[in-house]
Amino acid sequence: MSALEFLLAGTLAAALPLLLAALGEMVVEKTGLLNLGLEGMMAIGAAIAFICVYHSGSHGLGFAAAAIVSAILAMVFAFLVIFVRANEVAAGLAVGVLGLGLSALFGKTYESLTITGLPEFGLPVLSQIPVIGPTLLTQDVVVWLAILGTVGLWFVLNKTKLGLIITAVGENAEAARAIGYPVAAIRCAAVAFGGAMCGLAGAYASTVYTPLWADGMIAGRGWIALALVVFGTWQTGRVAFGALLFGVLSLGELTAQAIGVAIPSQVLSSLPYIVTILMLVAISRHRHRASLQ
Amino acid sequence: MRLQLIRRDAASRLAMFGAPALALILTCLSSLILFALLGIPAGKALHALLLKPFLSWYSFSEVLLKMAPLLLIAQGLAIGFRANVFNIGAEGQFIIGAVCASAFPVFYPDGSFPMMLPAMIIAGGLGGMAYAGIAAGLRTRFGASEILVTLMLSLIAVQILNYLLLGPWKDPRGFNFPQTVMFPDNALLPLLFENVRPNISLIFALGASLFAYLMMERHFRGYQLRTAGLAPKAARYAGFSAPRMIWLSLALSGLAAGIAGASEVAGPLGQLQRSVATGYGYAAIIVAYVGGLRPIGIIASSFLISVLYIGGDSATVSAGLPVAAVEVFQGMLLCFYLLTFTLIRFRIQITRGATT
C-alpha cells in the first residue's frame, strides 16, 4: 500500500479518540464550564477498558465500563465546581492528574499484555469502490457507530429543545435559572456526558486502535481534543471536520510522505496547537470587536 | 430542597491552616484504602512516602533539590492566579527557559564564553518571560483566553525541544541519544552542600518567595493584583489597568518558570535532554493551590509535594508502589484541598421547599 492508502485507511481510526473526547468536551463547554481533565479521563477510560476486555473478551463491556468510570471521575470535577464552587481550572487539572495516576496504578500489571482488536468491515456495495472502498470505507464497528453518534449529537444540539436548553444554560445561566431550568443538574449531566465520551475515546485507543495498554498511551490526545473544541468553534460539524484534520496530522511522518515534502514531524505535531492559537485569536478578535460596537 | 453555601464571617485563618491539613489527612486515608484494595502493603507505602525522605541526609537533600523548581514556578503562578490570570503553561515556559539557557553551552561547549552561568540564567528567565508574553499579548490585544494559549504553547514547546534534540543540537558524539553535549564546568550552578545535589537555585526560589511576599502582601501593586482577582469591576473603577495586570502576572510567572528551567539544565541535568519536561510546570499549579496561593503557604506546599516525589521513589523500591502513585496522591490532595477550603470558608445551609 502507498502512504496515501495508509492515510485513507488510518485517518478515521486516528481521528476517532479525538472526535469522541472533543464532542464530549464541546457539550460541557456549551453549558458554560471548562473541564481541563480530558487527558486523565481518557487515560482512565483506556486502562479500565483494556482490563475489562482482557478478562472478559467483550469489547462492549470494556467500552461500557470505561464510559462509566470516566463519567464518575468527571463527576468529581462537577461536584467541586458546581456544588463547592471551586476554581474550575484547578479542579479540571486535579481530575486530570488523578485520572492519569489512577490509570497507571490500575494498569500497571497489564503493561505489555495484548488483546485482539475489532474486525473491520466495509459498507455494503460502497466498499467495492476502488482505492477508497477497501481503505476509507472499511473500518471497525466503533467508527461507524461514532459517525452515527456525531450526526445524532448534531441533531440533538441543533434541532431539539434539549439542545436549546443546553445553549441557554451556557449563554446565560442566570436567565436560564430564572425561567426554571435546573442549571446545576444540566451542567452535571453535561460533565458526566463529557466524561463518558472521554472514556469511550480512551477505550477505543487502548482496545481497538492499538490493542494494548501502556502508561502514557493517551499521549496528549486529550489536549488536542481540547484544542479541537476551539478549532471547531463549538459546532458539531466543524469539530468533526477538525478531528479528521488533526487525525491526519497525528499520523505525522506518514502524512509528510503522502504529500511528498520533507517537513520535520515536530512541525506537523505542533500544527494543531498553532492552528488552535490562531483560531482563538480569530474568534476572540471577532468578539472583541462586537463588544466594542 | 436546596443547598446553599454561605460565606463565613471570620474563618480565613482556620481555612488557611485547616484546609491543607485536613486535605492531607483525607488524602492519606483515601490512599491507604486504595493501596489496600490494590494489594499494596499500605502501611509500608505510606511510611516510605511520608517518612523515608526524612530518614537520611541524602534523601532529604533530594527533597530540597526537587523543591527548588517547584517553589520558584509556583510563586510565579500564584501571583497570576490571585489576579485571575491563569497561566497553565508554566511547563512550556520552563522548557523554553531550559532551551534558551542551553544555547550558551551548546555553542561554547569548551566553556570559553565569559560569564557563562549568569548569561544562561538571564537567557532562561527572559526566554520564559517572552514565551509567556505571547499569551499576554494575545490576551490583551485580541482577548484570547490565556488558559488555552499557554496550554497550547506548552505543547508546542515540547515539540521545539524534540526538534532541537533530534536535530541541530544533538550531541554528535552522544551515540544518537536525543541530548546535547554535557555542559562545561562553568555552566553548572554551584552546589549548596558537599556530596549532595541541591544547588543555589534553592536560593533563587527562596528569594522569589520573599519577593512575592513583599509584593503581594506589602506593596500597592500586590493590592491591585488581588483586587483585580477578587473584584474585577472594583479594580476597573479604581483605575487599575487590566492589561497591565495581565502583562505583569504573565511576565513574572514566565520569568520564574524560565529561571527554573535554566537551573534544571545548569543543575542536576548538566545538559539539555528530553527528561527536562517532567511536568514541574503542571505540578507547580497544584503546589500553588495547595499553598493557598500565598507565598508562605507555597513554601510549605512545595516542600510537601517534594517529599511525596522523593518518598514515591523510595516506595517504588520498598513497597512495590508504582511511580504513578505520586500523581494519584497529588490529584487527590488538590481535590480534597478544593473541597475542604470551601467547606471551611463557607457553611452549608439546607433550605427546604421553594427555590428562589
XYZ file of C-alpha atoms in Angstrom:
649
model
C 0.000 0.000 0.000
C 1.156 3.515 -0.685
C 1.382 6.172 2.012
C -1.813 7.712 0.668
C -3.710 4.447 1.048
C -2.388 4.058 4.575
C -3.607 7.564 5.321
C -7.065 6.865 3.927
C -7.292 3.657 5.921
C -5.885 5.135 9.109
C -7.321 8.638 9.352
C -10.790 7.761 10.636
C -9.369 5.451 13.281
C -6.754 8.006 14.323
C -9.389 10.725 14.437
C -11.888 8.742 16.482
C -10.489 9.225 20.008
C -10.084 12.927 19.267
C -13.608 13.168 17.906
C -15.289 11.443 20.846
C -13.404 13.357 23.515
C -13.850 16.683 21.727
C -17.587 16.234 21.227
C -17.970 15.425 24.913
C -15.989 18.478 25.943
C -17.920 20.589 23.459
C -21.164 19.803 25.264
C -19.512 20.618 28.615
C -18.302 23.958 27.283
C -21.687 24.692 25.745
C -23.128 24.665 29.263
C -20.519 27.226 30.285
C -17.897 25.079 32.016
C -14.358 24.177 31.009
C -13.031 20.795 32.087
C -9.274 20.579 31.601
C -9.146 16.963 32.773
C -9.665 15.310 29.373
C -6.263 13.667 29.266
C -6.827 11.988 32.623
C -10.386 10.923 31.863
C -9.253 9.375 28.590
C -6.388 7.596 30.335
C -8.586 6.038 32.994
C -11.063 5.002 30.287
C -8.276 3.389 28.317
C -6.981 1.464 31.330
C -10.394 0.279 32.502
C -11.457 -0.770 29.008
C -8.259 -2.717 28.478
C -8.584 -4.517 31.802
C -12.226 -5.401 31.089
C -11.583 -6.657 27.582
C -8.551 -8.603 28.760
C -10.610 -10.513 31.318
C -13.981 -10.750 29.626
C -13.067 -10.709 25.946
C -16.030 -8.422 25.345
C -15.367 -5.067 23.761
C -18.896 -3.935 24.535
C -18.304 -4.482 28.235
C -14.964 -2.701 28.013
C -16.468 0.384 26.384
C -19.357 0.480 28.858
C -17.061 0.186 31.868
C -14.749 2.872 30.501
C -17.652 5.260 29.944
C -18.988 4.717 33.463
C -15.668 5.052 35.256
C -14.660 8.172 33.329
C -18.076 9.691 33.961
C -17.616 9.046 37.693
C -14.243 10.802 37.570
C -15.869 13.684 35.694
C -18.445 13.933 38.473
C -15.639 14.725 40.903
C -14.983 17.778 38.735
C -18.689 18.592 38.579
C -19.030 18.283 42.332
C -16.055 20.535 43.031
C -17.015 23.180 40.511
C -20.804 23.225 40.686
C -21.506 22.439 44.320
C -18.380 23.526 46.122
C -17.676 26.383 43.714
C -14.012 25.535 43.421
C -11.911 27.148 40.715
C -12.630 25.202 37.534
C -9.085 25.384 36.178
C -7.694 23.866 39.362
C -10.479 21.294 39.594
C -10.026 20.228 35.978
C -6.296 19.809 36.373
C -6.765 17.926 39.645
C -9.109 15.468 37.974
C -6.710 15.165 35.053
C -3.739 14.336 37.257
C -5.851 11.958 39.312
C -7.038 10.143 36.197
C -3.545 9.809 34.788
C -2.235 8.496 38.095
C -5.088 6.062 38.649
C -4.814 4.719 35.109
C -1.129 3.951 35.610
C -1.873 2.438 39.018
C -4.646 0.142 37.777
C -2.932 -0.675 34.518
C 0.458 -1.486 35.984
C 0.100 -5.267 35.954
C -1.371 -5.187 32.441
C 1.579 -3.414 30.884
C 2.745 -5.067 27.641
C -0.121 -7.584 27.529
C -2.164 -7.576 24.327
C -5.734 -8.331 23.313
C -7.370 -8.753 19.932
C -8.809 -5.645 18.304
C -12.076 -5.448 16.430
C -12.540 -6.766 12.907
C -13.094 -4.193 10.193
C -15.876 -4.407 7.691
C -16.816 -2.354 4.685
C -20.085 -0.668 3.883
C -22.089 -2.893 1.567
C -21.644 -2.047 -2.133
C -19.709 1.166 -1.397
C -16.684 -0.764 -0.184
C -16.305 -2.118 -3.729
C -15.223 1.335 -4.956
C -11.561 1.165 -5.901
C -8.988 2.842 -3.635
C -11.333 4.432 -1.085
C -13.533 1.304 -0.785
C -11.029 -1.046 0.837
C -9.353 1.775 2.743
C -11.581 4.644 3.852
C -14.859 2.722 3.734
C -13.603 -0.357 5.527
C -13.496 0.339 9.245
C -14.376 -1.258 12.570
C -17.861 -1.059 14.022
C -16.960 1.692 16.513
C -16.079 4.071 13.701
C -19.449 3.532 12.060
C -21.266 3.962 15.370
C -19.298 7.118 16.134
C -20.279 8.652 12.811
C -23.934 7.888 13.594
C -23.455 9.294 17.080
C -21.963 12.508 15.734
C -24.958 13.042 13.489
C -27.215 12.252 16.445
C -25.448 14.783 18.653
C -25.698 17.422 15.947
C -29.429 16.726 15.740
C -29.950 16.941 19.495
C -27.965 20.153 19.873
C -29.454 21.947 16.886
C -32.945 20.570 16.371
C -34.345 19.719 19.790
C -35.472 21.561 22.871
C -32.746 19.894 24.908
C -30.172 21.481 22.625
C -31.763 24.873 23.160
C -31.712 24.449 26.931
C -28.033 23.452 26.888
C -27.161 26.531 24.860
C -29.287 28.743 27.086
C -27.538 27.490 30.224
C -24.162 28.217 28.699
C -25.006 31.618 27.337
C -26.874 32.984 30.301
C -27.071 30.783 33.356
C -28.925 33.389 35.424
C -31.671 33.783 32.838
C -31.957 30.027 32.395
C -32.309 29.607 36.164
C -34.880 32.383 36.284
C -37.152 30.658 33.786
C -36.924 27.481 35.813
C -34.306 25.307 34.192
C -32.281 23.239 36.659
C -28.930 24.747 35.688
C -26.817 22.716 38.106
C -28.404 19.442 37.027
C -27.937 20.224 33.352
C -24.313 21.110 33.902
C -23.770 17.921 35.902
C -25.313 15.866 33.145
C -23.139 17.600 30.552
C -19.995 16.970 32.575
C -20.941 13.307 33.035
C -21.601 13.035 29.313
C -18.242 14.641 28.588
C -16.551 12.188 30.928
C -18.285 9.211 29.367
C -17.233 10.354 25.895
C -13.636 10.669 27.078
C -13.922 7.159 28.492
C -15.114 5.832 25.135
C -12.303 7.712 23.406
C -9.743 6.140 25.717
C -11.343 2.722 25.313
C -11.016 2.983 21.546
C -7.368 3.961 21.850
C -6.450 1.019 24.098
C -8.680 -1.780 22.819
C -9.117 -1.115 19.103
C -6.667 1.425 17.695
C -3.625 -0.154 19.336
C -4.945 -3.107 21.356
C -2.556 -2.822 24.273
C -2.170 -0.870 27.467
C 0.894 1.280 28.053
C 1.320 4.039 30.583
C 1.196 7.393 28.813
C -0.542 5.948 25.766
C -3.061 8.790 25.517
C -0.005 10.875 24.634
C -1.533 14.324 24.511
C -4.725 13.360 22.678
C -6.759 14.942 25.470
C -5.058 18.277 24.906
C -5.612 18.030 21.161
C -9.293 17.301 21.800
C -9.461 20.403 23.947
C -7.882 22.381 21.128
C -10.365 20.863 18.695
C -13.355 22.305 20.507
C -11.950 25.783 19.936
C -10.938 24.922 16.391
C -14.478 23.762 15.706
C -15.974 26.889 17.285
C -18.330 24.753 19.391
C -20.166 23.354 16.362
C -20.558 19.610 15.874
C -19.779 19.536 12.158
C -16.681 21.667 12.411
C -15.407 19.725 15.422
C -15.848 16.502 13.434
C -14.046 18.012 10.452
C -11.280 19.222 12.744
C -10.948 15.747 14.247
C -10.306 14.316 10.792
C -7.779 17.030 10.058
C -5.961 16.593 13.363
C -6.209 12.826 12.906
C -4.296 13.124 9.640
C -1.721 15.358 11.304
C -1.275 12.855 14.136
C -0.117 10.363 11.507
C 2.798 12.800 11.101
C 5.553 11.046 9.170
C 3.036 9.239 7.006
C 1.316 12.469 6.060
C 4.599 14.117 5.180
C 5.392 11.154 2.966
C 1.994 11.231 1.306
C 2.173 14.903 0.397
C 5.780 14.356 -0.613
C 7.543 17.027 1.437
C 10.251 16.614 3.998
C 8.877 18.508 6.990
C 10.206 17.657 10.437
C 7.495 15.629 12.167
C 7.630 18.092 15.075
C 6.232 20.793 12.807
C 3.283 18.584 11.915
C 2.753 17.650 15.563
C 2.710 21.315 16.552
C 0.226 22.289 13.853
C -2.958 21.510 15.812
C -1.741 23.698 18.676
C -0.618 26.542 16.405
C -3.891 26.409 14.479
C -5.790 26.494 17.769
C -3.981 29.626 18.920
C -4.735 31.279 15.579
C -8.398 30.226 15.867
C -8.568 31.611 19.393
C -7.215 34.917 18.156
C -9.630 34.998 15.238
C -12.689 34.139 17.330
C -11.774 36.383 20.228
C -10.962 39.310 17.968
C -14.385 38.960 16.411
C -15.996 39.016 19.825
C -13.678 41.771 20.993
C -14.867 43.932 18.089
C -18.514 43.033 18.526
C -18.358 44.090 22.143
C -16.963 47.460 21.172
C -19.778 48.245 18.766
C -34.628 21.105 48.801
C -31.693 23.314 48.003
C -28.137 23.502 49.236
C -26.549 26.870 49.652
C -23.062 27.937 50.555
C -22.992 30.795 52.995
C -19.724 32.642 53.398
C -18.487 32.611 56.980
C -17.553 35.933 58.521
C -14.268 35.061 60.151
C -12.796 31.730 59.302
C -9.985 32.696 57.000
C -7.201 31.797 59.438
C -8.848 28.464 60.121
C -9.198 27.887 56.381
C -5.610 28.800 55.716
C -4.165 26.172 58.030
C -7.126 23.861 58.445
C -7.869 23.175 54.798
C -4.437 21.884 53.748
C -4.077 19.865 56.953
C -7.497 18.287 56.568
C -6.859 17.671 52.878
C -3.606 15.908 53.682
C -5.288 13.686 56.253
C -8.116 12.795 53.854
C -5.612 12.089 51.088
C -3.611 9.759 53.344
C -6.728 7.899 54.417
C -8.034 7.508 50.871
C -4.725 6.340 49.512
C -4.414 3.839 52.378
C -7.746 2.391 51.310
C -6.786 2.493 47.626
C -3.430 0.806 48.215
C -5.062 -1.852 50.378
C -7.581 -2.579 47.617
C -4.769 -2.929 45.092
C -2.884 -5.319 47.363
C -0.037 -2.905 48.034
C 1.214 -3.022 51.639
C -0.415 0.264 52.624
C 1.403 0.992 55.853
C 4.751 0.324 54.262
C 3.851 2.533 51.294
C 2.774 5.449 53.458
C 5.854 5.083 55.623
C 8.044 5.262 52.519
C 6.074 8.165 51.046
C 5.975 10.438 54.056
C 8.764 9.371 56.439
C 11.624 7.890 54.402
C 12.586 11.275 52.896
C 13.468 12.463 56.393
C 15.457 9.429 57.445
C 18.694 10.114 55.603
C 20.561 13.281 54.726
C 20.833 12.126 51.124
C 17.050 11.707 50.654
C 16.389 14.961 52.439
C 18.833 16.748 50.153
C 16.969 15.299 47.176
C 13.758 16.794 48.580
C 15.445 20.200 48.607
C 16.624 19.635 45.032
C 13.064 18.931 43.829
C 11.669 21.758 45.888
C 13.698 24.485 44.163
C 11.972 24.474 40.743
C 8.522 23.720 42.181
C 8.750 26.590 44.649
C 10.097 29.042 42.093
C 7.475 28.241 39.457
C 4.589 28.109 41.929
C 5.413 31.516 43.407
C 5.244 32.987 39.920
C 1.992 31.237 39.038
C 0.255 32.155 42.278
C 0.685 35.872 41.588
C -1.291 35.490 38.382
C -3.865 33.099 39.844
C -4.729 35.639 42.527
C -5.350 38.206 39.808
C -7.475 35.701 37.852
C -4.806 35.328 35.190
C -4.457 31.600 34.638
C -1.059 30.708 33.311
C -1.449 26.964 32.821
C 1.630 26.788 30.616
C 4.493 27.085 33.082
C 5.692 23.757 31.704
C 6.279 25.398 28.320
C 7.967 28.453 29.801
C 10.136 26.110 31.865
C 11.167 24.182 28.731
C 11.860 27.358 26.740
C 13.901 28.664 29.671
C 15.933 25.469 29.652
C 16.390 25.714 25.877
C 17.486 29.372 25.927
C 19.938 28.722 28.735
C 21.346 25.714 26.917
C 22.206 27.770 23.846
C 25.381 29.085 25.538
C 26.984 25.745 26.466
C 25.789 24.229 23.176
C 27.591 26.898 21.140
C 30.550 27.207 23.530
C 30.987 23.627 24.735
C 34.571 24.352 25.775
C 33.266 26.850 28.299
C 35.027 29.782 26.668
C 32.020 32.102 26.877
C 32.671 34.755 29.530
C 30.068 34.945 32.297
C 28.565 31.669 31.086
C 26.383 30.919 34.085
C 24.810 34.361 34.613
C 24.169 34.586 30.887
C 22.367 31.230 30.970
C 20.170 32.174 33.914
C 19.288 35.532 32.380
C 18.608 33.986 28.967
C 16.433 31.315 30.589
C 14.434 33.878 32.532
C 13.981 36.169 29.558
C 13.094 33.232 27.332
C 10.388 32.065 29.718
C 9.135 35.606 30.081
C 8.985 36.161 26.328
C 7.175 32.858 25.835
C 4.574 33.785 28.441
C 4.483 37.214 26.824
C 2.960 35.681 23.697
C -0.068 34.709 25.779
C -0.159 38.144 27.426
C -0.058 39.856 24.046
C -2.800 37.705 22.563
C -4.956 38.174 25.634
C -4.630 41.944 25.888
C -4.666 42.589 22.144
C -7.301 40.103 20.987
C -8.913 38.802 24.147
C -7.713 35.230 23.511
C -8.023 33.058 26.641
C -4.638 32.789 28.314
C -5.650 29.396 29.720
C -5.805 27.793 26.309
C -2.987 29.813 24.737
C -0.463 28.978 27.473
C -1.554 25.337 27.378
C -1.069 25.143 23.605
C 2.280 26.932 23.897
C 3.421 24.261 26.357
C 2.659 21.528 23.886
C 4.492 23.437 21.153
C 7.481 23.883 23.479
C 7.775 20.096 23.815
C 7.964 19.854 20.035
C 10.616 22.586 19.887
C 12.614 20.634 22.477
C 12.260 17.415 20.493
C 13.236 19.134 17.271
C 16.421 20.598 18.756
C 17.438 17.379 20.499
C 16.834 15.153 17.499
C 18.280 17.663 15.054
C 20.628 20.613 15.261
C 21.531 20.409 18.951
C 22.091 16.670 19.218
C 25.454 15.761 20.706
C 27.459 14.473 17.718
C 29.327 12.078 19.988
C 26.281 11.129 22.056
C 25.579 7.729 20.443
C 22.479 9.206 18.817
C 20.760 9.865 22.153
C 18.416 12.872 21.982
C 20.505 15.114 24.213
C 23.022 17.928 23.925
C 26.682 17.839 24.899
C 27.452 17.679 28.605
C 27.837 21.209 29.856
C 31.292 22.516 30.825
C 32.001 23.208 34.489
C 31.460 26.942 34.273
C 27.895 26.291 33.012
C 26.924 24.474 36.207
C 25.330 26.026 39.273
C 27.402 25.891 42.461
C 26.249 23.279 44.948
C 24.945 24.281 48.348
C 26.454 21.360 50.253
C 29.206 18.866 49.595
C 28.432 15.466 48.068
C 24.699 16.112 47.510
C 22.917 17.709 44.598
C 20.927 20.754 45.806
C 22.359 23.889 44.224
C 21.914 27.623 44.596
C 18.651 27.520 42.622
C 17.079 26.899 46.017
C 18.295 30.366 46.984
C 16.655 31.780 43.831
C 13.412 30.098 44.852
C 13.551 31.423 48.405
C 14.437 34.864 47.044
C 11.435 34.716 44.745
C 9.282 33.753 47.715
C 10.461 36.792 49.631
C 9.837 38.977 46.584
C 6.349 37.510 46.144
C 5.599 38.066 49.812
C 6.744 41.669 49.758
C 4.913 42.410 46.546
C 1.654 40.613 47.221
C 1.257 41.338 50.923
C 3.114 44.596 51.419
C 3.096 46.548 48.176
C 0.405 48.511 46.376
C 0.974 46.506 43.167
C 0.039 43.343 45.020
C -3.082 45.022 46.328
C -4.004 45.947 42.751
C -3.448 42.374 41.591
C -5.513 40.944 44.440
C -8.310 43.389 43.786
C -8.270 42.515 40.094
C -8.798 38.898 41.152
C -11.425 39.377 43.827
C -13.423 42.214 42.311
C -12.566 42.932 38.694
C -15.187 45.659 38.438
C -13.944 47.473 41.510
C -10.426 47.267 40.122
C -11.595 48.850 36.898
C -13.403 51.670 38.719
C -10.297 52.293 40.764
C -8.437 52.736 37.513
C -6.176 49.704 37.830
C -5.185 48.850 34.301
C -6.320 45.323 33.437
C -3.838 44.850 30.568
C -1.011 45.868 32.874
C -2.112 43.254 35.449
C -2.161 40.597 32.742
C 1.269 41.558 31.426
C 2.727 41.732 34.909
C 1.296 38.376 36.005
C 2.378 36.523 32.907
C 5.796 38.183 32.730
C 6.594 37.353 36.342
C 5.373 33.763 36.128
C 7.184 33.256 32.815
C 10.360 34.722 34.278
C 10.188 32.416 37.287
C 9.477 29.328 35.185
C 12.245 30.248 32.751
C 14.811 30.624 35.528
C 13.654 27.292 36.945
C 14.193 25.694 33.538
C 17.644 27.212 33.224
C 18.514 26.000 36.723
C 17.421 22.482 35.857
C 19.793 22.136 32.897
C 22.574 24.005 34.722
C 21.892 21.921 37.826
C 21.012 18.257 38.203
C 20.816 17.511 34.460
C 24.036 19.157 33.283
C 22.805 19.037 29.705
C 19.582 19.598 27.786
C 17.655 16.358 27.460
C 14.068 15.266 27.000
C 13.616 14.466 30.653
C 13.717 18.198 31.386
C 9.988 18.119 30.580
C 8.843 16.025 33.521
C 5.837 18.058 34.489
C 7.230 20.510 37.044
C 5.144 23.183 35.355
C 1.931 21.248 35.951
C 2.871 20.060 39.446
C 3.605 23.687 40.355
C -0.052 24.542 39.696
C -1.006 22.020 42.366
C 1.702 23.389 44.662
C 0.368 26.925 44.199
C -3.208 25.958 45.047
C -2.404 23.681 47.969
C -0.309 26.567 49.308
C -3.448 28.675 49.289
C -1.846 30.941 46.618
C 0.044 32.639 49.438
C 3.843 32.962 49.391
C 4.385 31.343 52.799
C 1.858 28.590 52.203
C 3.577 27.786 48.919
C 6.910 27.243 50.674
C 5.178 24.616 52.805
C 3.280 23.001 49.935
C 6.323 22.829 47.649
C 8.167 21.088 50.459
C 5.292 18.648 50.955
C 4.976 17.797 47.254
C 8.753 17.332 47.026
C 8.639 14.950 49.982
C 5.976 12.994 48.114
C 8.148 12.793 44.988
C 11.178 11.506 46.861
C 9.047 9.295 49.075
C 7.371 7.960 45.943
C 10.750 6.980 44.564
C 11.640 5.030 47.672
C 8.170 3.478 47.850
C 8.623 2.011 44.377
C 11.548 0.052 45.773
C 10.393 -0.824 49.277
C 6.637 -1.230 48.850
C 6.312 -2.001 45.145
C 4.352 1.194 44.677
C 4.136 2.303 41.047
C 5.598 5.722 40.218
C 2.093 6.855 39.286
C 1.053 6.735 42.938
C 2.641 10.144 43.391
C 0.318 11.548 40.727
C -2.656 9.928 42.402
C -1.575 11.448 45.683
C -1.170 14.909 44.111
C -4.506 14.715 42.336
C -6.325 13.648 45.500
C -4.570 16.285 47.560
C -5.728 19.051 45.244
C -9.291 17.671 45.025
C -9.541 17.415 48.806
C -7.952 20.827 49.224
C -10.500 22.440 46.916
C -13.232 20.668 48.866
C -12.028 21.426 52.372
C -11.089 25.004 51.558
C -14.628 25.810 50.503
C -16.175 23.971 53.410
C -14.021 25.822 55.887
C -14.670 29.181 54.269
C -18.359 28.589 53.714
C -21.022 26.746 55.637
C -23.717 24.696 54.017
C -27.265 25.763 54.509
C -30.086 23.484 53.544
C -33.279 25.265 52.636
C -36.366 23.179 52.111
C -39.097 23.720 49.614
C -39.230 26.821 47.484
C -36.331 27.711 45.245
C -35.518 31.303 44.534
